[in-house]
């Protein structure tokens, strides 16, 4: 009995040994198709390959962002006085040009009244000076008429003197011929003297009329000078009045644009000190909120790839589940030397008022700086990555080829290949078996 058991054990052991040898022989035959004597061979790796995808990676940068009003103005008083009226409070919506508050400055009101009276008086003086100019010009015209009249009289007396001279000469000649009495000669001589006197009087009258004309012209000049002075006084008075009126307008605090009141410092009856007299606190602050600015500090590495117009997605911590899409509106074009970041702003419409000044969140800016001629590959393809240099296995003519490449951006899943590959290269993605330069490989799947 024991002998039969021993024999059975030996037979079983022998069968197991034979089966093992057969298995080993089969594996050797599969790995070495040439069979015995064909030399030692290397198993062919089985690889999965993928062609590079044209185009580089879409790069983005995500940074903290804060919401600010598109415009905000702190409204100060230009003149000192008591707060007479204030129609708004914190949170009130206001319109451009709306009266928000008014300061009571009675002395300015009185000053404006006085300036208005001074202007009225100056304008009356101008009217008076215009009348004087007109009177002087009328006097000058009379003087010119007198000149013409005197000159006419002069011509008349000159004609009379010439006639008297002729009569005297004729009578004198007749007297020499003893044809007339000497008394007639004396009479004609008297007539001649009277005519000469009349001529000299007429000449004097002409000179007098011309002198009067000169005096009248001088009066015109003086009246015009007085008119100019009065007109200048009107201009000064009007400017003084306008200045006072401007100061009176400063007593009214007006909203510069549509917005919301975000700050109120005083109440009715408070004394308001003008900003130029030491007042440091604004009466009100109004913010324009129909459009909001989202301010992002872009780090130095991303600055070259950030440009106005690029897409930006804003997520606000206080508004979970909401995203706001906009574009880069403007950039500071200079970095802050302390942080090596550049201020970048995204304008977001805010028609429903959800965005509030001071809100905080994250901003993702899509950077469009894909290198021309770049490709993308799954990141596991890349081997021995050092800085921008790496290499991949490419199957060419059934064999593995180690190919150097230059890489760019990497998002963890895909890597950007700037150079070293073509669109038809079959790049090894995964493999099963030994790998090496020139090793034959079997492609089992192409993605």
Tab-separated table of C-alpha atoms in Angstrom:
chain	number	residue	atom	x	y	z
A	1	UNK	CA	0.000	0.000	0.000
A	2	UNK	CA	2.703	2.426	0.964
A	3	UNK	CA	4.629	1.465	-2.162
A	4	UNK	CA	1.681	2.311	-4.416
A	5	UNK	CA	1.349	5.736	-2.763
A	6	UNK	CA	5.037	6.464	-3.254
A	7	UNK	CA	4.863	5.477	-6.934
A	8	UNK	CA	1.841	7.728	-7.428
A	9	UNK	CA	3.651	10.657	-5.815
A	10	UNK	CA	6.648	10.190	-8.088
A	11	UNK	CA	4.425	10.069	-11.177
A	12	UNK	CA	2.607	13.239	-10.159
A	13	UNK	CA	5.894	15.086	-9.589
A	14	UNK	CA	7.157	13.965	-12.974
A	15	UNK	CA	4.009	15.269	-14.687
A	16	UNK	CA	4.397	18.667	-13.047
A	17	UNK	CA	8.031	18.915	-14.098
A	18	UNK	CA	7.145	18.013	-17.687
A	19	UNK	CA	4.365	20.615	-17.768
A	20	UNK	CA	6.686	23.326	-16.422
A	21	UNK	CA	9.370	22.521	-19.006
A	22	UNK	CA	6.748	22.608	-21.748
A	23	UNK	CA	5.539	26.030	-20.589
A	24	UNK	CA	9.058	27.416	-20.450
A	25	UNK	CA	9.785	26.035	-23.894
A	26	UNK	CA	6.636	27.595	-25.295
A	27	UNK	CA	7.491	31.027	-23.890
A	28	UNK	CA	11.017	30.771	-25.238
A	29	UNK	CA	9.646	29.865	-28.635
A	30	UNK	CA	7.212	32.803	-28.590
A	31	UNK	CA	9.922	35.291	-27.617
A	32	UNK	CA	12.365	33.841	-30.120
A	33	UNK	CA	10.553	32.952	-33.319
A	34	UNK	CA	13.836	31.855	-34.860
A	35	UNK	CA	13.820	28.844	-32.548
A	36	UNK	CA	16.872	27.195	-31.078
A	37	UNK	CA	20.125	28.442	-32.451
A	38	UNK	CA	18.517	31.734	-33.623
A	39	UNK	CA	20.312	33.798	-30.941
A	40	UNK	CA	18.891	35.665	-27.945
A	41	UNK	CA	16.044	38.151	-28.836
A	42	UNK	CA	14.312	41.123	-27.085
A	43	UNK	CA	10.518	41.132	-26.654
A	44	UNK	CA	8.791	43.746	-28.876
A	45	UNK	CA	7.032	46.412	-26.779
A	46	UNK	CA	3.347	47.047	-27.433
A	47	UNK	CA	2.649	50.807	-27.586
A	48	UNK	CA	-0.255	53.202	-27.919
A	49	UNK	CA	0.460	56.302	-30.006
A	50	UNK	CA	-1.137	59.674	-30.711
A	51	UNK	CA	-0.459	62.341	-33.267
A	52	UNK	CA	0.202	65.875	-31.917
A	53	UNK	CA	-2.816	68.184	-31.805
A	54	UNK	CA	-2.169	71.402	-33.764
A	55	UNK	CA	-2.265	74.574	-31.719
A	56	UNK	CA	-0.834	75.492	-28.349
A	57	UNK	CA	-2.516	75.441	-24.973
A	58	UNK	CA	-5.067	78.052	-24.048
A	59	UNK	CA	-3.329	79.680	-21.121
A	60	UNK	CA	-5.044	81.573	-18.352
A	61	UNK	CA	-4.246	83.226	-15.076
A	62	UNK	CA	-6.447	83.266	-11.996
A	63	UNK	CA	-5.881	86.013	-9.458
A	64	UNK	CA	-7.773	87.663	-6.608
A	65	UNK	CA	-9.961	90.559	-7.689
A	66	UNK	CA	-11.848	93.292	-5.883
A	67	UNK	CA	-14.930	95.196	-7.037
A	68	UNK	CA	-14.842	98.971	-7.185
A	69	UNK	CA	-17.321	101.572	-8.372
A	70	UNK	CA	-16.629	102.714	-11.907
A	71	UNK	CA	-16.621	106.300	-10.675
A	72	UNK	CA	-16.910	107.747	-7.180
A	73	UNK	CA	-16.823	111.354	-6.001
A	74	UNK	CA	-16.443	112.810	-2.542
A	75	UNK	CA	-18.500	116.002	-2.470
A	76	UNK	CA	-16.999	118.834	-0.400
A	77	UNK	CA	-18.305	122.290	0.420
A	78	UNK	CA	-16.691	125.191	-1.416
A	79	UNK	CA	-18.128	127.760	1.003
A	80	UNK	CA	-18.608	127.661	4.755
A	81	UNK	CA	-22.045	127.822	6.301
A	82	UNK	CA	-24.824	125.883	7.972
A	83	UNK	CA	-26.326	122.799	6.365
A	84	UNK	CA	-29.734	124.119	5.399
A	85	UNK	CA	-31.146	121.167	3.496
A	86	UNK	CA	-30.152	117.573	2.689
A	87	UNK	CA	-32.555	115.404	0.731
A	88	UNK	CA	-30.564	112.153	0.537
A	89	UNK	CA	-29.073	109.558	2.846
A	90	UNK	CA	-26.858	106.485	2.600
A	91	UNK	CA	-28.111	104.003	0.000
A	92	UNK	CA	-30.306	106.475	-1.859
A	93	UNK	CA	-30.231	106.310	-5.649
A	94	UNK	CA	-29.611	109.683	-7.254
A	95	UNK	CA	-29.629	111.152	-10.754
A	96	UNK	CA	-27.070	113.338	-12.473
A	97	UNK	CA	-27.726	117.008	-11.678
A	98	UNK	CA	-29.950	116.220	-8.693
A	99	UNK	CA	-29.779	118.651	-5.748
A	100	UNK	CA	-28.454	116.651	-2.798
A	101	UNK	CA	-27.827	119.300	-0.145
A	102	UNK	CA	-27.763	123.076	0.314
A	103	UNK	CA	-25.688	125.298	2.612
A	104	UNK	CA	-27.056	128.513	4.086
A	105	UNK	CA	-24.680	131.483	3.615
A	106	UNK	CA	-26.778	134.693	4.079
A	107	UNK	CA	-23.801	137.012	3.745
A	108	UNK	CA	-23.246	135.703	0.228
A	109	UNK	CA	-26.862	136.458	-0.629
A	110	UNK	CA	-26.453	140.052	0.575
A	111	UNK	CA	-23.170	140.378	-1.271
A	112	UNK	CA	-24.855	139.201	-4.459
A	113	UNK	CA	-27.570	141.824	-3.994
A	114	UNK	CA	-24.959	144.541	-3.507
A	115	UNK	CA	-23.030	143.402	-6.569
A	116	UNK	CA	-26.215	143.434	-8.607
A	117	UNK	CA	-26.918	147.033	-7.512
A	118	UNK	CA	-23.369	148.076	-8.379
A	119	UNK	CA	-23.765	146.528	-11.793
A	120	UNK	CA	-27.021	148.378	-12.327
A	121	UNK	CA	-25.379	151.686	-11.347
A	122	UNK	CA	-22.444	151.020	-13.660
A	123	UNK	CA	-24.807	150.260	-16.529
A	124	UNK	CA	-26.616	153.566	-15.833
A	125	UNK	CA	-23.306	155.399	-16.027
A	126	UNK	CA	-22.635	153.765	-19.352
A	127	UNK	CA	-25.974	155.028	-20.627
A	128	UNK	CA	-25.121	158.505	-19.334
A	129	UNK	CA	-21.722	158.439	-21.014
A	130	UNK	CA	-23.317	157.374	-24.267
A	131	UNK	CA	-25.571	160.430	-24.041
A	132	UNK	CA	-22.557	162.647	-23.489
A	133	UNK	CA	-20.868	161.192	-26.518
A	134	UNK	CA	-23.977	161.847	-28.581
A	135	UNK	CA	-24.183	165.434	-27.257
A	136	UNK	CA	-20.530	166.057	-28.021
A	137	UNK	CA	-20.954	164.674	-31.505
A	138	UNK	CA	-23.958	166.985	-32.056
A	139	UNK	CA	-21.880	169.937	-30.840
A	140	UNK	CA	-19.160	168.957	-33.276
A	141	UNK	CA	-21.667	168.912	-36.101
A	142	UNK	CA	-22.867	172.422	-35.092
A	143	UNK	CA	-19.259	173.596	-35.047
A	144	UNK	CA	-18.742	172.237	-38.531
A	145	UNK	CA	-21.871	174.043	-39.689
A	146	UNK	CA	-20.598	177.274	-38.129
A	147	UNK	CA	-17.344	176.851	-39.986
A	148	UNK	CA	-19.201	176.541	-43.253
A	149	UNK	CA	-21.340	179.614	-42.408
A	150	UNK	CA	-18.316	181.701	-41.442
A	151	UNK	CA	-16.515	180.675	-44.593
A	152	UNK	CA	-19.573	181.738	-46.633
A	153	UNK	CA	-19.615	185.104	-44.865
A	154	UNK	CA	-15.926	185.450	-45.543
A	155	UNK	CA	-16.507	184.919	-49.257
A	156	UNK	CA	-19.279	187.522	-49.177
A	157	UNK	CA	-17.130	190.114	-47.417
A	158	UNK	CA	-14.223	189.412	-49.721
A	159	UNK	CA	-16.500	190.064	-52.696
A	160	UNK	CA	-17.768	193.275	-51.092
A	161	UNK	CA	-14.207	194.403	-50.345
A	162	UNK	CA	-13.195	193.741	-53.967
A	163	UNK	CA	-16.178	195.747	-55.220
A	164	UNK	CA	-15.345	198.601	-52.826
A	165	UNK	CA	-11.755	198.539	-54.030
A	166	UNK	CA	-12.846	198.824	-57.658
A	167	UNK	CA	-15.192	201.703	-56.911
A	168	UNK	CA	-12.519	203.499	-54.995
A	169	UNK	CA	-9.988	203.049	-57.798
A	170	UNK	CA	-12.444	204.279	-60.447
A	171	UNK	CA	-13.490	207.351	-58.435
A	172	UNK	CA	-9.901	208.119	-57.646
A	173	UNK	CA	-9.058	208.017	-61.366
A	174	UNK	CA	-11.960	210.315	-62.152
A	175	UNK	CA	-10.827	212.659	-59.410
A	176	UNK	CA	-7.419	212.837	-61.052
A	177	UNK	CA	-9.187	213.962	-64.219
A	178	UNK	CA	-11.133	216.561	-62.219
A	179	UNK	CA	-14.323	214.764	-63.185
A	180	UNK	CA	-15.651	214.168	-59.660
A	181	UNK	CA	-15.598	215.895	-56.364
A	182	UNK	CA	-12.996	214.923	-53.753
A	183	UNK	CA	-15.759	214.199	-51.278
A	184	UNK	CA	-16.857	211.268	-53.444
A	185	UNK	CA	-13.312	209.909	-53.294
A	186	UNK	CA	-13.385	210.073	-49.499
A	187	UNK	CA	-16.747	208.304	-49.438
A	188	UNK	CA	-15.467	205.429	-51.574
A	189	UNK	CA	-12.361	205.202	-49.414
A	190	UNK	CA	-14.537	204.868	-46.344
A	191	UNK	CA	-16.545	202.168	-48.062
A	192	UNK	CA	-13.321	200.333	-48.914
A	193	UNK	CA	-12.159	200.461	-45.284
A	194	UNK	CA	-15.484	199.158	-44.079
A	195	UNK	CA	-15.287	196.273	-46.553
A	196	UNK	CA	-11.752	195.447	-45.402
A	197	UNK	CA	-12.878	195.435	-41.786
A	198	UNK	CA	-15.789	193.150	-42.658
A	199	UNK	CA	-13.392	190.783	-44.428
A	200	UNK	CA	-11.082	190.596	-41.407
A	201	UNK	CA	-14.113	189.987	-39.164
A	202	UNK	CA	-15.231	187.143	-41.401
A	203	UNK	CA	-11.759	185.608	-41.340
A	204	UNK	CA	-11.776	185.810	-37.548
A	205	UNK	CA	-15.216	184.180	-37.500
A	206	UNK	CA	-13.906	181.296	-39.597
A	207	UNK	CA	-10.983	180.813	-37.212
A	208	UNK	CA	-13.361	180.904	-34.252
A	209	UNK	CA	-15.677	178.346	-35.810
A	210	UNK	CA	-12.745	176.021	-36.476
A	211	UNK	CA	-11.581	176.422	-32.876
A	212	UNK	CA	-15.057	175.540	-31.666
A	213	UNK	CA	-15.010	172.467	-33.892
A	214	UNK	CA	-11.688	171.367	-32.394
A	215	UNK	CA	-13.114	171.859	-28.915
A	216	UNK	CA	-16.198	169.839	-29.843
A	217	UNK	CA	-13.998	166.977	-31.116
A	218	UNK	CA	-12.067	167.059	-27.865
A	219	UNK	CA	-15.347	166.790	-25.985
A	220	UNK	CA	-16.233	163.766	-28.109
A	221	UNK	CA	-12.931	162.117	-27.273
A	222	UNK	CA	-13.421	162.856	-23.592
A	223	UNK	CA	-16.962	161.526	-23.666
A	224	UNK	CA	-15.787	158.346	-25.395
A	225	UNK	CA	-13.044	157.896	-22.805
A	226	UNK	CA	-15.606	158.302	-20.052
A	227	UNK	CA	-17.811	155.774	-21.843
A	228	UNK	CA	-14.936	153.282	-22.009
A	229	UNK	CA	-14.294	153.753	-18.301
A	230	UNK	CA	-17.948	153.261	-17.486
A	231	UNK	CA	-18.068	150.147	-19.687
A	232	UNK	CA	-15.012	148.759	-17.888
A	233	UNK	CA	-16.740	149.359	-14.569
A	234	UNK	CA	-19.721	147.432	-15.877
A	235	UNK	CA	-17.444	144.521	-16.791
A	236	UNK	CA	-15.829	144.592	-13.331
A	237	UNK	CA	-19.200	144.787	-11.599
A	238	UNK	CA	-20.580	141.985	-13.721
A	239	UNK	CA	-17.534	139.808	-12.985
A	240	UNK	CA	-17.895	140.483	-9.251
A	241	UNK	CA	-21.552	139.573	-9.411
A	242	UNK	CA	-20.842	136.410	-11.389
A	243	UNK	CA	-18.186	135.380	-8.883
A	244	UNK	CA	-20.641	135.849	-6.047
A	245	UNK	CA	-23.267	133.917	-7.975
A	246	UNK	CA	-20.770	131.104	-8.530
A	247	UNK	CA	-20.114	131.010	-4.795
A	248	UNK	CA	-23.840	130.894	-4.237
A	249	UNK	CA	-24.040	127.944	-6.625
A	250	UNK	CA	-21.367	126.249	-4.518
A	251	UNK	CA	-23.833	126.253	-1.647
A	252	UNK	CA	-25.746	123.624	-3.650
A	253	UNK	CA	-24.291	120.113	-3.658
A	254	UNK	CA	-25.166	118.484	-6.993
A	255	UNK	CA	-24.761	114.840	-8.021
A	256	UNK	CA	-22.165	114.558	-10.816
A	257	UNK	CA	-23.753	111.401	-12.261
A	258	UNK	CA	-26.333	108.682	-11.704
A	259	UNK	CA	-25.336	106.591	-8.734
A	260	UNK	CA	-25.869	105.754	-5.079
A	261	UNK	CA	-25.001	107.659	-1.895
A	262	UNK	CA	-22.333	105.686	-0.031
A	263	UNK	CA	-21.361	108.218	2.650
A	264	UNK	CA	-23.143	110.923	4.671
A	265	UNK	CA	-21.159	112.890	7.252
A	266	UNK	CA	-23.439	115.719	8.452
A	267	UNK	CA	-26.999	116.472	9.432
A	268	UNK	CA	-29.180	119.524	8.964
A	269	UNK	CA	-27.999	122.439	11.072
A	270	UNK	CA	-24.349	121.311	11.212
A	271	UNK	CA	-21.762	123.967	10.438
A	272	UNK	CA	-19.873	123.048	7.296
A	273	UNK	CA	-16.322	124.283	6.882
A	274	UNK	CA	-15.208	124.904	3.313
A	275	UNK	CA	-12.490	122.635	1.944
A	276	UNK	CA	-10.175	125.580	1.192
A	277	UNK	CA	-10.629	126.783	4.772
A	278	UNK	CA	-9.601	123.544	6.449
A	279	UNK	CA	-12.652	121.317	5.979
A	280	UNK	CA	-11.352	117.743	5.611
A	281	UNK	CA	-14.568	115.711	5.607
A	282	UNK	CA	-16.882	115.513	2.582
A	283	UNK	CA	-20.586	116.067	3.008
A	284	UNK	CA	-21.497	113.119	0.813
A	285	UNK	CA	-19.970	110.480	-1.399
A	286	UNK	CA	-21.712	109.270	-4.530
A	287	UNK	CA	-20.658	106.183	-6.506
A	288	UNK	CA	-21.557	105.294	-10.087
A	289	UNK	CA	-22.628	101.644	-9.945
A	290	UNK	CA	-24.332	100.825	-13.250
A	291	UNK	CA	-20.887	99.657	-14.352
A	292	UNK	CA	-18.293	98.319	-11.901
A	293	UNK	CA	-14.541	97.955	-12.127
A	294	UNK	CA	-12.972	94.659	-11.066
A	295	UNK	CA	-9.339	95.320	-10.173
A	296	UNK	CA	-6.814	92.484	-10.593
A	297	UNK	CA	-3.093	92.505	-9.899
A	298	UNK	CA	-1.558	90.408	-12.701
A	299	UNK	CA	1.786	88.823	-11.730
A	300	UNK	CA	4.955	89.537	-13.637
A	301	UNK	CA	5.033	86.171	-15.478
A	302	UNK	CA	1.595	86.770	-16.995
A	303	UNK	CA	2.000	90.463	-17.816
A	304	UNK	CA	3.463	89.958	-21.337
A	305	UNK	CA	0.514	87.756	-22.303
A	306	UNK	CA	-2.199	90.051	-20.913
A	307	UNK	CA	-3.823	92.468	-23.342
A	308	UNK	CA	-6.947	94.650	-23.411
A	309	UNK	CA	-9.925	92.829	-24.890
A	310	UNK	CA	-9.080	89.393	-23.507
A	311	UNK	CA	-11.888	87.394	-21.946
A	312	UNK	CA	-12.196	87.436	-18.169
A	313	UNK	CA	-14.493	85.394	-15.915
A	314	UNK	CA	-15.212	86.811	-12.456
A	315	UNK	CA	-16.411	84.700	-9.514
A	316	UNK	CA	-17.511	86.615	-6.425
A	317	UNK	CA	-17.232	84.890	-3.053
A	318	UNK	CA	-20.425	86.537	-1.800
A	319	UNK	CA	-22.392	85.389	-4.875
A	320	UNK	CA	-21.847	81.607	-5.102
A	321	UNK	CA	-23.097	79.993	-8.258
A	322	UNK	CA	-22.893	83.227	-10.232
A	323	UNK	CA	-20.222	84.085	-12.744
A	324	UNK	CA	-19.700	87.360	-14.577
A	325	UNK	CA	-18.056	87.436	-17.991
A	326	UNK	CA	-16.267	90.490	-19.293
A	327	UNK	CA	-13.070	91.572	-20.979
A	328	UNK	CA	-9.901	93.305	-19.921
A	329	UNK	CA	-10.738	96.988	-20.292
A	330	UNK	CA	-7.466	98.658	-19.393
A	331	UNK	CA	-4.020	98.032	-17.923
A	332	UNK	CA	-1.666	100.255	-15.990
A	333	UNK	CA	1.157	99.397	-18.434
A	334	UNK	CA	3.612	99.488	-15.543
A	335	UNK	CA	4.302	97.107	-12.674
A	336	UNK	CA	4.309	97.925	-9.001
A	337	UNK	CA	7.979	97.528	-7.994
A	338	UNK	CA	6.971	96.362	-4.511
A	339	UNK	CA	4.776	93.455	-5.673
A	340	UNK	CA	5.901	92.953	-9.284
A	341	UNK	CA	2.290	92.993	-10.379
A	342	UNK	CA	0.376	95.189	-12.821
A	343	UNK	CA	-3.022	96.714	-12.146
A	344	UNK	CA	-5.571	95.416	-14.618
A	345	UNK	CA	-9.251	96.355	-14.765
A	346	UNK	CA	-12.321	94.562	-16.090
A	347	UNK	CA	-15.526	96.587	-16.570
A	348	UNK	CA	-18.701	94.674	-15.728
A	349	UNK	CA	-22.226	95.965	-16.392
A	350	UNK	CA	-24.242	95.970	-13.173
A	351	UNK	CA	-27.869	96.636	-14.203
A	352	UNK	CA	-29.380	94.674	-11.322
A	353	UNK	CA	-27.009	96.094	-8.678
A	354	UNK	CA	-25.717	92.680	-7.544
A	355	UNK	CA	-22.100	93.828	-7.598
A	356	UNK	CA	-21.218	96.028	-4.650
A	357	UNK	CA	-18.108	98.059	-4.076
A	358	UNK	CA	-15.667	96.134	-1.898
A	359	UNK	CA	-16.775	92.634	-2.939
A	360	UNK	CA	-13.988	90.125	-3.385
A	361	UNK	CA	-13.449	87.082	-5.566
A	362	UNK	CA	-11.341	85.416	-8.210
A	363	UNK	CA	-10.746	86.521	-11.780
A	364	UNK	CA	-9.628	84.187	-14.552
A	365	UNK	CA	-8.162	85.956	-17.578
A	366	UNK	CA	-7.731	83.925	-20.766
A	367	UNK	CA	-4.301	84.718	-22.182
A	368	UNK	CA	-3.979	84.441	-25.952
A	369	UNK	CA	-0.277	83.917	-26.454
A	370	UNK	CA	-0.183	80.576	-28.306
A	371	UNK	CA	3.162	80.192	-30.137
A	372	UNK	CA	2.757	79.803	-33.919
A	373	UNK	CA	3.226	76.225	-35.139
A	374	UNK	CA	2.849	74.724	-31.655
A	375	UNK	CA	1.241	71.367	-30.815
A	376	UNK	CA	-0.220	69.813	-27.687
A	377	UNK	CA	0.321	66.328	-26.285
A	378	UNK	CA	-0.893	64.466	-23.200
A	379	UNK	CA	1.564	65.229	-20.438
A	380	UNK	CA	2.481	61.511	-19.812
A	381	UNK	CA	4.144	61.493	-23.241
A	382	UNK	CA	6.830	63.894	-22.069
A	383	UNK	CA	10.031	62.436	-20.575
A	384	UNK	CA	12.965	63.899	-18.666
A	385	UNK	CA	11.443	67.361	-18.601
A	386	UNK	CA	14.066	69.959	-17.777
A	387	UNK	CA	13.055	73.605	-18.058
A	388	UNK	CA	11.813	73.908	-21.622
A	389	UNK	CA	13.715	70.912	-23.028
A	390	UNK	CA	12.413	67.321	-22.999
A	391	UNK	CA	12.008	64.319	-25.302
A	392	UNK	CA	9.398	61.848	-26.443
A	393	UNK	CA	9.351	58.427	-28.136
A	394	UNK	CA	8.137	58.526	-31.736
A	395	UNK	CA	7.416	55.402	-33.798
A	396	UNK	CA	9.045	55.692	-37.212
A	397	UNK	CA	9.294	52.765	-39.631
A	398	UNK	CA	8.189	50.403	-36.872
A	399	UNK	CA	10.934	51.439	-34.477
A	400	UNK	CA	11.118	53.714	-31.434
A	401	UNK	CA	12.960	57.009	-31.956
A	402	UNK	CA	13.932	59.230	-29.070
A	403	UNK	CA	13.041	62.772	-30.259
A	404	UNK	CA	14.121	65.986	-28.438
A	405	UNK	CA	11.441	68.693	-28.165
A	406	UNK	CA	11.025	72.168	-26.713
A	407	UNK	CA	7.980	72.537	-24.505
A	408	UNK	CA	5.937	75.508	-23.373
A	409	UNK	CA	2.976	75.694	-21.049
A	410	UNK	CA	1.686	72.689	-19.073
A	411	UNK	CA	-1.741	72.540	-17.447
A	412	UNK	CA	-1.159	69.190	-15.756
A	413	UNK	CA	-3.050	67.158	-18.340
A	414	UNK	CA	-1.576	68.471	-21.571
A	415	UNK	CA	1.762	69.964	-22.518
A	416	UNK	CA	2.493	72.493	-25.215
A	417	UNK	CA	5.216	71.492	-27.690
A	418	UNK	CA	6.798	74.497	-29.356
A	419	UNK	CA	9.150	72.656	-31.715
A	420	UNK	CA	10.604	69.233	-32.489
A	421	UNK	CA	7.506	67.463	-33.875
A	422	UNK	CA	5.360	67.426	-36.975
A	423	UNK	CA	1.636	66.815	-37.234
A	424	UNK	CA	2.175	63.282	-38.641
A	425	UNK	CA	4.508	62.006	-35.906
A	426	UNK	CA	3.182	59.021	-33.937
A	427	UNK	CA	4.111	59.800	-30.356
A	428	UNK	CA	4.061	57.028	-27.748
A	429	UNK	CA	1.408	57.655	-25.114
A	430	UNK	CA	1.637	54.367	-23.194
A	431	UNK	CA	3.550	51.108	-23.626
A	432	UNK	CA	4.024	47.543	-22.369
A	433	UNK	CA	7.512	46.214	-22.679
A	434	UNK	CA	11.115	47.361	-22.795
A	435	UNK	CA	11.742	50.758	-24.423
A	436	UNK	CA	14.853	52.137	-26.099
A	437	UNK	CA	16.236	53.906	-29.137
A	438	UNK	CA	15.761	51.804	-32.260
A	439	UNK	CA	13.748	49.093	-30.520
A	440	UNK	CA	11.053	47.600	-32.799
A	441	UNK	CA	7.569	48.286	-31.485
A	442	UNK	CA	4.061	47.125	-32.216
A	443	UNK	CA	1.359	49.785	-32.355
A	444	UNK	CA	-1.722	48.370	-30.708
A	445	UNK	CA	-3.868	51.513	-30.651
A	446	UNK	CA	-3.797	54.953	-32.182
A	447	UNK	CA	-5.748	57.779	-30.533
